[in-house]
mmCIF file of the C-alpha atoms, coordinates in Angstrom:
data_MODEL
# 
_entry.id   MODEL 
# 
loop_
_atom_site.group_PDB 
_atom_site.id 
_atom_site.type_symbol 
_atom_site.label_atom_id 
_atom_site.label_alt_id 
_atom_site.label_comp_id 
_atom_site.label_asym_id 
_atom_site.label_entity_id 
_atom_site.label_seq_id 
_atom_site.pdbx_PDB_ins_code 
_atom_site.Cartn_x 
_atom_site.Cartn_y 
_atom_site.Cartn_z 
_atom_site.occupancy 
_atom_site.B_iso_or_equiv 
_atom_site.pdbx_formal_charge 
_atom_site.auth_seq_id 
_atom_site.auth_comp_id 
_atom_site.auth_asym_id 
_atom_site.auth_atom_id 
_atom_site.pdbx_PDB_model_num 
ATOM 1   C CA . MET A 1 1   ? 35.780 20.056  -1.907  1.00 0.00 ? 1   MET A CA 1 
ATOM 2   C CA . PRO A 1 2   ? 32.713 19.039  -0.307  1.00 0.00 ? 2   PRO A CA 1 
ATOM 3   C CA . PHE A 1 3   ? 30.810 15.335  -0.811  1.00 0.00 ? 3   PHE A CA 1 
ATOM 4   C CA . THR A 1 4   ? 28.307 15.871  -2.836  1.00 0.00 ? 4   THR A CA 1 
ATOM 5   C CA . GLN A 1 5   ? 24.903 13.733  -3.517  1.00 0.00 ? 5   GLN A CA 1 
ATOM 6   C CA . LEU A 1 6   ? 25.940 12.159  -6.775  1.00 0.00 ? 6   LEU A CA 1 
ATOM 7   C CA . TYR A 1 7   ? 29.045 10.955  -4.823  1.00 0.00 ? 7   TYR A CA 1 
ATOM 8   C CA . ASN A 1 8   ? 26.957 9.459   -2.224  1.00 0.00 ? 8   ASN A CA 1 
ATOM 9   C CA . LYS A 1 9   ? 25.089 7.526   -4.817  1.00 0.00 ? 9   LYS A CA 1 
ATOM 10  C CA . ASN A 1 10  ? 27.839 6.618   -6.031  1.00 0.00 ? 10  ASN A CA 1 
ATOM 11  C CA . LEU A 1 11  ? 28.672 4.420   -3.342  1.00 0.00 ? 11  LEU A CA 1 
ATOM 12  C CA . LEU A 1 12  ? 26.292 2.620   -1.823  1.00 0.00 ? 12  LEU A CA 1 
ATOM 13  C CA . ASN A 1 13  ? 26.189 -0.167  -5.378  1.00 0.00 ? 13  ASN A CA 1 
ATOM 14  C CA . GLN A 1 14  ? 30.453 0.045   -3.569  1.00 0.00 ? 14  GLN A CA 1 
ATOM 15  C CA . PRO A 1 15  ? 31.480 -2.758  -1.370  1.00 0.00 ? 15  PRO A CA 1 
ATOM 16  C CA . TRP A 1 16  ? 32.862 -2.523  1.684   1.00 0.00 ? 16  TRP A CA 1 
ATOM 17  C CA . ILE A 1 17  ? 36.794 -2.877  2.212   1.00 0.00 ? 17  ILE A CA 1 
ATOM 18  C CA . LEU A 1 18  ? 37.879 -4.085  5.889   1.00 0.00 ? 18  LEU A CA 1 
ATOM 19  C CA . CYS A 1 19  ? 41.338 -2.447  6.803   1.00 0.00 ? 19  CYS A CA 1 
ATOM 20  C CA . THR A 1 20  ? 43.189 -3.575  9.668   1.00 0.00 ? 20  THR A CA 1 
ATOM 21  C CA . VAL A 1 21  ? 45.615 -1.699  11.308  1.00 0.00 ? 21  VAL A CA 1 
ATOM 22  C CA . PRO A 1 22  ? 47.128 -2.225  15.024  1.00 0.00 ? 22  PRO A CA 1 
ATOM 23  C CA . ASN A 1 23  ? 44.035 -2.261  17.412  1.00 0.00 ? 23  ASN A CA 1 
ATOM 24  C CA . LYS A 1 24  ? 42.137 -0.760  15.065  1.00 0.00 ? 24  LYS A CA 1 
ATOM 25  C CA . ASN A 1 25  ? 39.786 -1.952  12.366  1.00 0.00 ? 25  ASN A CA 1 
ATOM 26  C CA . TYR A 1 26  ? 38.625 0.436   10.051  1.00 0.00 ? 26  TYR A CA 1 
ATOM 27  C CA . TYR A 1 27  ? 36.007 -0.051  6.683   1.00 0.00 ? 27  TYR A CA 1 
ATOM 28  C CA . MET A 1 28  ? 35.861 1.570   3.554   1.00 0.00 ? 28  MET A CA 1 
ATOM 29  C CA . LYS A 1 29  ? 34.032 2.494   0.285   1.00 0.00 ? 29  LYS A CA 1 
ATOM 30  C CA . CYS A 1 30  ? 35.942 3.508   -2.891  1.00 0.00 ? 30  CYS A CA 1 
ATOM 31  C CA . LEU A 1 31  ? 35.450 5.278   -6.605  1.00 0.00 ? 31  LEU A CA 1 
ATOM 32  C CA . PHE A 1 32  ? 37.648 5.629   -8.998  1.00 0.00 ? 32  PHE A CA 1 
ATOM 33  C CA . GLU A 1 33  ? 36.741 7.179   -12.644 1.00 0.00 ? 33  GLU A CA 1 
ATOM 34  C CA . LYS A 1 34  ? 38.783 8.472   -15.433 1.00 0.00 ? 34  LYS A CA 1 
ATOM 35  C CA . ASP A 1 35  ? 39.502 11.615  -14.218 1.00 0.00 ? 35  ASP A CA 1 
ATOM 36  C CA . TYR A 1 36  ? 38.852 11.262  -10.510 1.00 0.00 ? 36  TYR A CA 1 
ATOM 37  C CA . TYR A 1 37  ? 37.777 9.758   -7.226  1.00 0.00 ? 37  TYR A CA 1 
ATOM 38  C CA . VAL A 1 38  ? 35.650 9.827   -4.145  1.00 0.00 ? 38  VAL A CA 1 
ATOM 39  C CA . LEU A 1 39  ? 37.541 8.077   -0.751  1.00 0.00 ? 39  LEU A CA 1 
ATOM 40  C CA . ILE A 1 40  ? 35.019 7.420   2.126   1.00 0.00 ? 40  ILE A CA 1 
ATOM 41  C CA . ILE A 1 41  ? 37.456 5.254   5.467   1.00 0.00 ? 41  ILE A CA 1 
ATOM 42  C CA . SER A 1 42  ? 34.539 5.231   8.841   1.00 0.00 ? 42  SER A CA 1 
ATOM 43  C CA . ASP A 1 43  ? 35.520 3.424   12.074  1.00 0.00 ? 43  ASP A CA 1 
ATOM 44  C CA . LEU A 1 44  ? 31.578 3.127   12.338  1.00 0.00 ? 44  LEU A CA 1 
ATOM 45  C CA . LYS A 1 45  ? 31.029 6.403   14.516  1.00 0.00 ? 45  LYS A CA 1 
ATOM 46  C CA . SER A 1 46  ? 32.759 8.626   11.974  1.00 0.00 ? 46  SER A CA 1 
ATOM 47  C CA . VAL A 1 47  ? 33.438 8.963   8.943   1.00 0.00 ? 47  VAL A CA 1 
ATOM 48  C CA . TRP A 1 48  ? 36.050 10.457  6.901   1.00 0.00 ? 48  TRP A CA 1 
ATOM 49  C CA . TYR A 1 49  ? 36.216 11.522  2.372   1.00 0.00 ? 49  TYR A CA 1 
ATOM 50  C CA . THR A 1 50  ? 38.372 12.546  0.238   1.00 0.00 ? 50  THR A CA 1 
ATOM 51  C CA . THR A 1 51  ? 38.035 13.836  -3.435  1.00 0.00 ? 51  THR A CA 1 
ATOM 52  C CA . CYS A 1 52  ? 40.569 14.057  -6.290  1.00 0.00 ? 52  CYS A CA 1 
ATOM 53  C CA . SER A 1 53  ? 40.421 15.307  -10.002 1.00 0.00 ? 53  SER A CA 1 
ATOM 54  C CA . ALA A 1 54  ? 41.853 15.097  -12.695 1.00 0.00 ? 54  ALA A CA 1 
ATOM 55  C CA . ASP A 1 55  ? 43.076 18.645  -12.079 1.00 0.00 ? 55  ASP A CA 1 
ATOM 56  C CA . THR A 1 56  ? 44.238 18.188  -8.362  1.00 0.00 ? 56  THR A CA 1 
ATOM 57  C CA . ILE A 1 57  ? 46.045 14.818  -9.978  1.00 0.00 ? 57  ILE A CA 1 
ATOM 58  C CA . THR A 1 58  ? 48.300 16.919  -11.908 1.00 0.00 ? 58  THR A CA 1 
ATOM 59  C CA . GLN A 1 59  ? 49.650 19.566  -9.813  1.00 0.00 ? 59  GLN A CA 1 
ATOM 60  C CA . GLN A 1 60  ? 50.250 16.590  -7.588  1.00 0.00 ? 60  GLN A CA 1 
ATOM 61  C CA . VAL A 1 61  ? 52.147 14.407  -9.643  1.00 0.00 ? 61  VAL A CA 1 
ATOM 62  C CA . LYS A 1 62  ? 54.551 17.481  -10.718 1.00 0.00 ? 62  LYS A CA 1 
ATOM 63  C CA . GLN A 1 63  ? 57.072 16.662  -6.993  1.00 0.00 ? 63  GLN A CA 1 
ATOM 64  C CA . TYR A 1 64  ? 57.742 13.268  -8.810  1.00 0.00 ? 64  TYR A CA 1 
ATOM 65  C CA . ASN A 1 65  ? 58.551 15.372  -12.193 1.00 0.00 ? 65  ASN A CA 1 
ATOM 66  C CA . ILE A 1 66  ? 55.914 13.762  -14.091 1.00 0.00 ? 66  ILE A CA 1 
ATOM 67  C CA . GLU A 1 67  ? 53.634 15.542  -15.999 1.00 0.00 ? 67  GLU A CA 1 
ATOM 68  C CA . LEU A 1 68  ? 50.747 14.661  -17.325 1.00 0.00 ? 68  LEU A CA 1 
ATOM 69  C CA . GLU A 1 69  ? 48.926 15.755  -19.887 1.00 0.00 ? 69  GLU A CA 1 
ATOM 70  C CA . THR A 1 70  ? 46.618 13.730  -21.760 1.00 0.00 ? 70  THR A CA 1 
ATOM 71  C CA . ASP A 1 71  ? 43.287 12.064  -20.438 1.00 0.00 ? 71  ASP A CA 1 
ATOM 72  C CA . ASP A 1 72  ? 45.342 8.634   -20.907 1.00 0.00 ? 72  ASP A CA 1 
ATOM 73  C CA . GLN A 1 73  ? 47.907 9.765   -18.551 1.00 0.00 ? 73  GLN A CA 1 
ATOM 74  C CA . ILE A 1 74  ? 45.924 10.701  -16.333 1.00 0.00 ? 74  ILE A CA 1 
ATOM 75  C CA . SER A 1 75  ? 43.722 7.517   -16.158 1.00 0.00 ? 75  SER A CA 1 
ATOM 76  C CA . ARG A 1 76  ? 46.757 5.397   -15.625 1.00 0.00 ? 76  ARG A CA 1 
ATOM 77  C CA . MET A 1 77  ? 47.484 8.014   -13.196 1.00 0.00 ? 77  MET A CA 1 
ATOM 78  C CA . ILE A 1 78  ? 44.883 7.994   -11.491 1.00 0.00 ? 78  ILE A CA 1 
ATOM 79  C CA . GLN A 1 79  ? 45.307 3.839   -11.979 1.00 0.00 ? 79  GLN A CA 1 
ATOM 80  C CA . TYR A 1 80  ? 48.757 3.488   -10.104 1.00 0.00 ? 80  TYR A CA 1 
ATOM 81  C CA . ILE A 1 81  ? 46.645 5.552   -7.177  1.00 0.00 ? 81  ILE A CA 1 
ATOM 82  C CA . LYS A 1 82  ? 43.942 2.422   -7.043  1.00 0.00 ? 82  LYS A CA 1 
ATOM 83  C CA . ASP A 1 83  ? 46.925 0.320   -7.236  1.00 0.00 ? 83  ASP A CA 1 
ATOM 84  C CA . ALA A 1 84  ? 48.643 1.730   -4.167  1.00 0.00 ? 84  ALA A CA 1 
ATOM 85  C CA . LEU A 1 85  ? 45.964 2.422   -2.297  1.00 0.00 ? 85  LEU A CA 1 
ATOM 86  C CA . GLY A 1 86  ? 44.550 -2.336  -3.093  1.00 0.00 ? 86  GLY A CA 1 
ATOM 87  C CA . THR A 1 87  ? 48.159 -2.751  -1.192  1.00 0.00 ? 87  THR A CA 1 
ATOM 88  C CA . LEU A 1 88  ? 47.015 -1.898  1.939   1.00 0.00 ? 88  LEU A CA 1 
ATOM 89  C CA . SER A 1 89  ? 49.943 -3.329  3.753   1.00 0.00 ? 89  SER A CA 1 
ATOM 90  C CA . ASN A 1 90  ? 51.201 -1.141  2.809   1.00 0.00 ? 90  ASN A CA 1 
ATOM 91  C CA . SER A 1 91  ? 50.222 2.044   3.644   1.00 0.00 ? 91  SER A CA 1 
ATOM 92  C CA . VAL A 1 92  ? 49.879 3.475   7.310   1.00 0.00 ? 92  VAL A CA 1 
ATOM 93  C CA . ILE A 1 93  ? 46.567 4.732   8.562   1.00 0.00 ? 93  ILE A CA 1 
ATOM 94  C CA . LYS A 1 94  ? 46.865 8.341   11.163  1.00 0.00 ? 94  LYS A CA 1 
ATOM 95  C CA . CYS A 1 95  ? 44.276 9.587   13.016  1.00 0.00 ? 95  CYS A CA 1 
ATOM 96  C CA . HIS A 1 96  ? 43.808 12.913  13.983  1.00 0.00 ? 96  HIS A CA 1 
ATOM 97  C CA . LYS A 1 97  ? 40.725 15.173  15.300  1.00 0.00 ? 97  LYS A CA 1 
ATOM 98  C CA . GLU A 1 98  ? 39.856 16.252  12.286  1.00 0.00 ? 98  GLU A CA 1 
ATOM 99  C CA . ASN A 1 99  ? 41.718 14.823  9.691   1.00 0.00 ? 99  ASN A CA 1 
ATOM 100 C CA . LEU A 1 100 ? 42.646 10.873  8.902   1.00 0.00 ? 100 LEU A CA 1 
ATOM 101 C CA . GLU A 1 101 ? 45.633 10.285  6.900   1.00 0.00 ? 101 GLU A CA 1 
ATOM 102 C CA . ILE A 1 102 ? 46.710 7.229   4.437   1.00 0.00 ? 102 ILE A CA 1 
ATOM 103 C CA . ASP A 1 103 ? 50.126 7.623   3.184   1.00 0.00 ? 103 ASP A CA 1 
ATOM 104 C CA . THR A 1 104 ? 50.312 4.362   0.176   1.00 0.00 ? 104 THR A CA 1 
ATOM 105 C CA . LYS A 1 105 ? 53.487 3.496   -1.231  1.00 0.00 ? 105 LYS A CA 1 
ATOM 106 C CA . MET A 1 106 ? 54.342 0.839   -4.090  1.00 0.00 ? 106 MET A CA 1 
ATOM 107 C CA . GLU A 1 107 ? 57.227 -0.054  -6.368  1.00 0.00 ? 107 GLU A CA 1 
ATOM 108 C CA . LEU A 1 108 ? 56.563 1.853   -9.568  1.00 0.00 ? 108 LEU A CA 1 
ATOM 109 C CA . GLY A 1 109 ? 59.426 0.417   -12.049 1.00 0.00 ? 109 GLY A CA 1 
ATOM 110 C CA . TYR A 1 110 ? 62.678 2.323   -11.015 1.00 0.00 ? 110 TYR A CA 1 
ATOM 111 C CA . MET A 1 111 ? 60.881 4.317   -8.352  1.00 0.00 ? 111 MET A CA 1 
ATOM 112 C CA . THR A 1 112 ? 58.501 4.575   -4.946  1.00 0.00 ? 112 THR A CA 1 
ATOM 113 C CA . PHE A 1 113 ? 55.731 6.100   -5.524  1.00 0.00 ? 113 PHE A CA 1 
ATOM 114 C CA . HIS A 1 114 ? 53.691 7.035   -2.486  1.00 0.00 ? 114 HIS A CA 1 
ATOM 115 C CA . TRP A 1 115 ? 50.291 9.009   -2.864  1.00 0.00 ? 115 TRP A CA 1 
ATOM 116 C CA . LYS A 1 116 ? 48.714 10.136  0.810   1.00 0.00 ? 116 LYS A CA 1 
ATOM 117 C CA . PHE A 1 117 ? 45.017 10.401  0.580   1.00 0.00 ? 117 PHE A CA 1 
ATOM 118 C CA . LEU A 1 118 ? 43.681 13.209  2.775   1.00 0.00 ? 118 LEU A CA 1 
ATOM 119 C CA . CYS A 1 119 ? 40.307 13.188  4.216   1.00 0.00 ? 119 CYS A CA 1 
ATOM 120 C CA . GLN A 1 120 ? 38.631 15.062  5.842   1.00 0.00 ? 120 GLN A CA 1 
ATOM 121 C CA . LEU A 1 121 ? 35.962 14.132  8.816   1.00 0.00 ? 121 LEU A CA 1 
ATOM 122 C CA . MET A 1 122 ? 31.806 14.303  7.049   1.00 0.00 ? 122 MET A CA 1 
ATOM 123 C CA . ASN A 1 123 ? 29.752 17.177  8.858   1.00 0.00 ? 123 ASN A CA 1 
ATOM 124 C CA . LYS A 1 124 ? 26.549 18.109  7.382   1.00 0.00 ? 124 LYS A CA 1 
ATOM 125 C CA . GLU A 1 125 ? 26.576 21.432  7.605   1.00 0.00 ? 125 GLU A CA 1 
ATOM 126 C CA . ASP A 1 126 ? 29.422 21.726  4.051   1.00 0.00 ? 126 ASP A CA 1 
ATOM 127 C CA . ASP A 1 127 ? 28.319 17.702  2.929   1.00 0.00 ? 127 ASP A CA 1 
ATOM 128 C CA . TYR A 1 128 ? 25.405 16.297  1.956   1.00 0.00 ? 128 TYR A CA 1 
ATOM 129 C CA . VAL A 1 129 ? 25.226 14.064  4.213   1.00 0.00 ? 129 VAL A CA 1 
ATOM 130 C CA . SER A 1 130 ? 26.806 13.508  7.832   1.00 0.00 ? 130 SER A CA 1 
ATOM 131 C CA . SER A 1 131 ? 28.922 10.844  9.306   1.00 0.00 ? 131 SER A CA 1 
ATOM 132 C CA . ALA A 1 132 ? 25.843 9.119   11.171  1.00 0.00 ? 132 ALA A CA 1 
ATOM 133 C CA . GLU A 1 133 ? 23.517 9.606   8.106   1.00 0.00 ? 133 GLU A CA 1 
ATOM 134 C CA . PHE A 1 134 ? 26.214 7.864   5.704   1.00 0.00 ? 134 PHE A CA 1 
ATOM 135 C CA . ILE A 1 135 ? 26.621 4.271   7.824   1.00 0.00 ? 135 ILE A CA 1 
ATOM 136 C CA . PHE A 1 136 ? 22.774 4.187   8.287   1.00 0.00 ? 136 PHE A CA 1 
ATOM 137 C CA . GLN A 1 137 ? 22.566 4.609   3.928   1.00 0.00 ? 137 GLN A CA 1 
ATOM 138 C CA . HIS A 1 138 ? 24.975 2.825   3.632   1.00 0.00 ? 138 HIS A CA 1 
ATOM 139 C CA . LEU A 1 139 ? 25.357 -0.133  6.340   1.00 0.00 ? 139 LEU A CA 1 
ATOM 140 C CA . ILE A 1 140 ? 22.551 -0.148  8.297   1.00 0.00 ? 140 ILE A CA 1 
ATOM 141 C CA . VAL A 1 141 ? 20.050 0.139   6.284   1.00 0.00 ? 141 VAL A CA 1 
ATOM 142 C CA . SER A 1 142 ? 21.395 -3.080  3.409   1.00 0.00 ? 142 SER A CA 1 
ATOM 143 C CA . THR A 1 143 ? 22.446 -5.183  6.013   1.00 0.00 ? 143 THR A CA 1 
ATOM 144 C CA . GLN A 1 144 ? 18.823 -4.939  7.723   1.00 0.00 ? 144 GLN A CA 1 
ATOM 145 C CA . ILE A 1 145 ? 17.778 -5.570  3.787   1.00 0.00 ? 145 ILE A CA 1 
ATOM 146 C CA . LEU A 1 146 ? 20.342 -8.502  3.902   1.00 0.00 ? 146 LEU A CA 1 
ATOM 147 C CA . LEU A 1 147 ? 18.449 -9.074  7.843   1.00 0.00 ? 147 LEU A CA 1 
ATOM 148 C CA . ASN A 1 148 ? 15.278 -9.195  6.068   1.00 0.00 ? 148 ASN A CA 1 
ATOM 149 C CA . HIS A 1 149 ? 15.597 -11.297 2.604   1.00 0.00 ? 149 HIS A CA 1 
ATOM 150 C CA . TYR A 1 150 ? 17.896 -14.010 5.397   1.00 0.00 ? 150 TYR A CA 1 
ATOM 151 C CA . THR A 1 151 ? 14.546 -14.352 7.307   1.00 0.00 ? 151 THR A CA 1 
ATOM 152 C CA . THR A 1 152 ? 11.837 -14.693 5.133   1.00 0.00 ? 152 THR A CA 1 
ATOM 153 C CA . GLU A 1 153 ? 13.879 -16.849 3.279   1.00 0.00 ? 153 GLU A CA 1 
ATOM 154 C CA . ASN A 1 154 ? 14.191 -19.251 5.952   1.00 0.00 ? 154 ASN A CA 1 
ATOM 155 C CA . ALA A 1 155 ? 10.825 -18.350 7.866   1.00 0.00 ? 155 ALA A CA 1 
ATOM 156 C CA . GLY A 1 156 ? 9.507  -21.557 7.106   1.00 0.00 ? 156 GLY A CA 1 
ATOM 157 C CA . THR A 1 157 ? 11.996 -23.854 7.287   1.00 0.00 ? 157 THR A CA 1 
ATOM 158 C CA . GLU A 1 158 ? 13.464 -24.549 10.776  1.00 0.00 ? 158 GLU A CA 1 
ATOM 159 C CA . ASN A 1 159 ? 17.489 -24.224 11.053  1.00 0.00 ? 159 ASN A CA 1 
ATOM 160 C CA . LYS A 1 160 ? 18.941 -26.809 13.486  1.00 0.00 ? 160 LYS A CA 1 
ATOM 161 C CA . GLU A 1 161 ? 22.587 -25.529 14.580  1.00 0.00 ? 161 GLU A CA 1 
ATOM 162 C CA . TYR A 1 162 ? 19.582 -22.300 15.741  1.00 0.00 ? 162 TYR A CA 1 
ATOM 163 C CA . THR A 1 163 ? 17.525 -24.917 17.019  1.00 0.00 ? 163 THR A CA 1 
ATOM 164 C CA . ASP A 1 164 ? 20.828 -27.272 18.461  1.00 0.00 ? 164 ASP A CA 1 
ATOM 165 C CA . TRP A 1 165 ? 21.548 -24.369 20.727  1.00 0.00 ? 165 TRP A CA 1 
ATOM 166 C CA . ARG A 1 166 ? 18.476 -22.726 21.396  1.00 0.00 ? 166 ARG A CA 1 
ATOM 167 C CA . GLU A 1 167 ? 17.865 -26.070 23.467  1.00 0.00 ? 167 GLU A CA 1 
ATOM 168 C CA . HIS A 1 168 ? 21.583 -26.213 25.456  1.00 0.00 ? 168 HIS A CA 1 
# 
């Protein structure tokens, strides 16, 4: 499923989450709604994403002999998936050439619940934005706005720490 303009717009207000694995940092944004989710993960050079609709989730949970028949059951399952992603300390991130996989697990009652986020590389040919455009829109522009605000707020005042540092 391609990364759409709507997903891009909805993710703009979502915070970045730092994911640290041995020798590598990833930055993640995710949005979980009642009938789908979208997840973005980046190493600041490339961006991978996955989206999953209610129909796909219903098919994937059948491996656990779970039948999702109502919207409420689907919504609860999406909440379980979100909770599993929240326990990143129990997750494994594997990066391949064009794909990235996040394998999560959490205890869910009497069983261990596994969920794999299979992310594909974002590219301009198939998706609304390229990796570079996404990083620019979601990270660089936000950082620049904060920097401009900070600079404007502190333009008339002398920062003692900066002055001390400059004198040494």
